[in-house]
Amino acid sequence: MLNSPEQVLLSIKNSNKILLTAKKNADTDTIASLLSLYIILKKLRKDAQIILDTPKIPLRLKFLPNLDALLTPIVPMNKFIISLDITQNKIDEFTYDIAENRLNIYLTPKNGSFDKSMVSCSSGNFKYDLAIVVDTQDIEHLGSVFENNTEFFYKTPVINIDHVAENTRFGQVHHIDLTATSTTEVIYDLFFPKNDNLLDEPMATTLLTGIIAKTKSFKTPQITPKTLNMVSQLLGFGARRDDIIQNLYRTKSLETLKLWGKVLLGLQYDNNLKLAWTRIERADFENSGAGEETLEEMIEEILNCSPQAQIIHLAWQKQEGKNKSLVYSDYFNTLDLTKPLGPKGTKQTCYIENETETLSVWMDKVNAKIKQSLEALPAKNR
C-alpha cells in the first residue's frame, strides 16, 4: 500500500473512468467530499460517477450543486458473457424467455446443430478502472455497493481518502490525514492551492459545507489554524456561508421539528457522567412523519440544551424492529466507551445495533457500559 498525495494524483491521472463511493448512510461531510471530488474530476476531464448506498439525500443538503450525481443506481460493475462459437455454423434465429427463475436462450442454426462444447462463459471488463472511497473506515461499510461487487473491489485499484485513525487502511493507495477536521478538508489540501484554477463558488460552497457540518460550525476542539486559513480561502472564492448555515441549522421540515420536540422532551442528563441521553420509539417516527436520517442533526440541538454534556446517546427503534444507538463525544473515544457492544464508526461518532432487548432495556445497557468505561479511566482523563 502507498500513502502519498502524489500517488493519489498520479492514479487519477492514469485512469479513464472512476467510481466514487463511500459508507452506507453517508453524513454531510461524506456527501460534500463525494460531490467535491466529482466536480474536480469533471474539471480534469475525467469520466466519474458516484454510487452510494444511501436511501435518500437529506432535505438540508438540497442546496448543494450537482446533487443529481448522487442518484446513480447501484448496478453490477461488469457483465456476464455467454459466448457461442459460430465459426462453422451461423445463427438463423435467436429468442429467449424466463421461466421458473431460469433464463432460457433458444438458438436455431442455419445448418446442422450446436452442442455444449461450442459454448463458453466469462466475465466482461469492469466498468471502472479506478475506485476512490472517501470518509469510510472499512471497505465493508460501503454496504451493498461492496456486497454486490466484491470481485470489482478486489481486482481494481482503490484509493482510500479519510481523516480518522480508525481507518483500516484498505486499498492500494491511501491518503489519511489525522490532522484534518474532516474529509472535505483532506480533499481541499490534496488539490488546492496548487490547482486554484479549478476552484470556483460551487466547489468552495460544497467544501465549506462539509467542514462546517463536521466541526459543528467550528465548535469542535479539533479546529486548527490550518482549518481556519482554509475556510478563509474558500470564502475568498465565494463560498456561500450564509446559505450553508441557513440550510444546515435553520431550515427544518415540520415533520423534523415534531420529532425533535418529542426527543428533547424526553432528554435526560447525568451531571456526574456529563452524559445526555434520550430514546425514540417507533411510534415517534410514525406520528411525526420524520425519518431516522434526521437524528444525527439533533446532536447540535442537544448540545444547546445541555451545554455541559460531553457524551450524547440517542437510542431508537428501527423500522425492522432492531434497536440502534448513536453515541457522540468530542472528548472521549466512543468506540472505546462501547467496545464490548460491537460499535462501528469513528471515535467521535459510533453506531451500535441490537435486536434482543426492548428499547428501554437496551438504552440502559448502553448507558451502563459508558458509565463502566468512564469509571475505568484514570481520574485525570475523565
mmCIF file with all atom_site columns, C-alpha atoms in Angstrom, residues 186 238 253 284:
data_model
loop_
_atom_site.group_PDB
_atom_site.id
_atom_site.type_symbol
_atom_site.label_atom_id
_atom_site.label_alt_id
_atom_site.label_comp_id
_atom_site.label_asym_id
_atom_site.label_entity_id
_atom_site.label_seq_id
_atom_site.pdbx_PDB_ins_code
_atom_site.Cartn_x
_atom_site.Cartn_y
_atom_site.Cartn_z
_atom_site.occupancy
_atom_site.B_iso_or_equiv
_atom_site.pdbx_formal_charge
_atom_site.auth_seq_id
_atom_site.auth_comp_id
_atom_site.auth_asym_id
_atom_site.auth_atom_id
_atom_site.pdbx_PDB_model_num
ATOM 1 C CA . VAL A 1 186 ? -8.323  16.447 3.236  1.00 0.00 ? 186 VAL A CA 1
ATOM 2 C CA . GLY A 1 238 ? -17.257 32.879 -2.978 1.00 0.00 ? 238 GLY A CA 1
ATOM 3 C CA . SER A 1 253 ? -39.338 20.441 7.926  1.00 0.00 ? 253 SER A CA 1
ATOM 4 C CA . ASP A 1 284 ? -42.494 8.706  17.382 1.00 0.00 ? 284 ASP A CA 1
#
